[in-house]
Coordinates of C-alpha atoms in Angstrom, one line a residue:
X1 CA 169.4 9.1 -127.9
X2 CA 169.1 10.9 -131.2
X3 CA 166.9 10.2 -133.9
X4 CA 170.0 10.2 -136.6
X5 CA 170.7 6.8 -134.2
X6 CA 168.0 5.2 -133.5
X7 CA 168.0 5.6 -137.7
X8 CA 171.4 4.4 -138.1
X9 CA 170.4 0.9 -135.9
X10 CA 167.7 1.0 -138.0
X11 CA 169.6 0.4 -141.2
X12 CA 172.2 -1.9 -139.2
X13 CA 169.4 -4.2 -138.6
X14 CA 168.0 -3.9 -141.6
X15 CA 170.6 -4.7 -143.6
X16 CA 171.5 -7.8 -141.0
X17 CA 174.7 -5.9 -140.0
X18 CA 176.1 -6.7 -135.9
X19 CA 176.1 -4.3 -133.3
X20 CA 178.9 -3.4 -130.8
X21 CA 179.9 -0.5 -129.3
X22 CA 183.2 0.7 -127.8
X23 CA 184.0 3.4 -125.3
X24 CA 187.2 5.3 -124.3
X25 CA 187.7 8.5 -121.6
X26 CA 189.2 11.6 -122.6
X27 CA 193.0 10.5 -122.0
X28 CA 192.4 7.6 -124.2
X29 CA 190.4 9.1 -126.9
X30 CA 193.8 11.2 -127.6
X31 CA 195.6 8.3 -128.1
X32 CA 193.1 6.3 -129.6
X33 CA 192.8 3.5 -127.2
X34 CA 188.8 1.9 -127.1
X35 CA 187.5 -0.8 -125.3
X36 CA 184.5 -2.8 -126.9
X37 CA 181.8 -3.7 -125.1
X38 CA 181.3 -6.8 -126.8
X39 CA 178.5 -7.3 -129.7
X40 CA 175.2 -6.3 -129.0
X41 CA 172.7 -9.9 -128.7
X42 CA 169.1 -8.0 -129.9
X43 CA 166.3 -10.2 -131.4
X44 CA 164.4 -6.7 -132.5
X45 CA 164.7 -2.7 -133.4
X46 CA 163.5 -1.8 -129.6
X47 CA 166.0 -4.7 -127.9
X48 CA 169.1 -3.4 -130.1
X49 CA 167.9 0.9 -128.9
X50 CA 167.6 -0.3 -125.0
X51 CA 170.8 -2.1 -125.1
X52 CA 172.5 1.4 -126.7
X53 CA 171.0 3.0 -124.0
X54 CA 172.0 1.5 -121.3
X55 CA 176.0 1.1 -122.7
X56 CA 175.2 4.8 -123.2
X57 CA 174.2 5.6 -119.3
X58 CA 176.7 2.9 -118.2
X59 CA 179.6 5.3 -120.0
X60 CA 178.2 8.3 -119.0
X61 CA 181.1 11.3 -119.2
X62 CA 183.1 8.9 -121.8
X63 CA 183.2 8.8 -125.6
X64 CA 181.1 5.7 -127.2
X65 CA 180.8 4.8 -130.6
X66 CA 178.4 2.9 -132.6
X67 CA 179.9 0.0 -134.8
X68 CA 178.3 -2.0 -137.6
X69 CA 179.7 -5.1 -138.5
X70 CA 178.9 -6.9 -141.8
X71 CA 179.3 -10.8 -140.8
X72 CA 179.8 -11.8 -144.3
X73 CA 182.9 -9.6 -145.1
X74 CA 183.6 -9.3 -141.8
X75 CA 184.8 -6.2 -141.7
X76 CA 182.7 -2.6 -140.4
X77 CA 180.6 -1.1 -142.4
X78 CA 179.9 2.1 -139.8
X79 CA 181.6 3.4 -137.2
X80 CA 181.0 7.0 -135.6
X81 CA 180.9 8.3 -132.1
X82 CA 177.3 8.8 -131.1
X83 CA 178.6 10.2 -127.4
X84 CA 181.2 12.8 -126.3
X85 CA 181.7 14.2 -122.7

């Protein structure tokens, strides 16, 4: 996993934002069709960076995104593909 990533958790968790992610293959990406893998459940910086990981591995050859979710607003506050094929 990059370093712009592992930074981009960082801040997530920093700023007490959620973390999910959300995959799609190649005939999906073109018509914009994810799946989420549900929210990310990480009590600490090194939890939240072996979960990403492993969804990472788990979706090998498939496009995943990173999403940050603030859970006051409710709404994301980043969202950017961190793995292509």
């Amino acid at each position: 996993m990059s370093t712009e990533v592992v930074d981009q958790l960082r801040q997530l968790l920093a700023g007490g934002s959620k973390i999910s992610l959300e995959h799609v293959d190649q005939r999906r990406f073109r018509t914009g069709s994810w799946t989420s893998t549900g929210q990310i459940q990480a009590s600490s910086e090194r939890e939240a960076i072996a979960a990403v990981e492993g969804h990472l591995g788990e979706y090998q050859g498939e496009y995943v995104r990173l999403i940050g979710i603030d859970p006051k607003a409710k709404r994301r506050v980043l969202e950017t593909i961190i793995q292509r094929p």
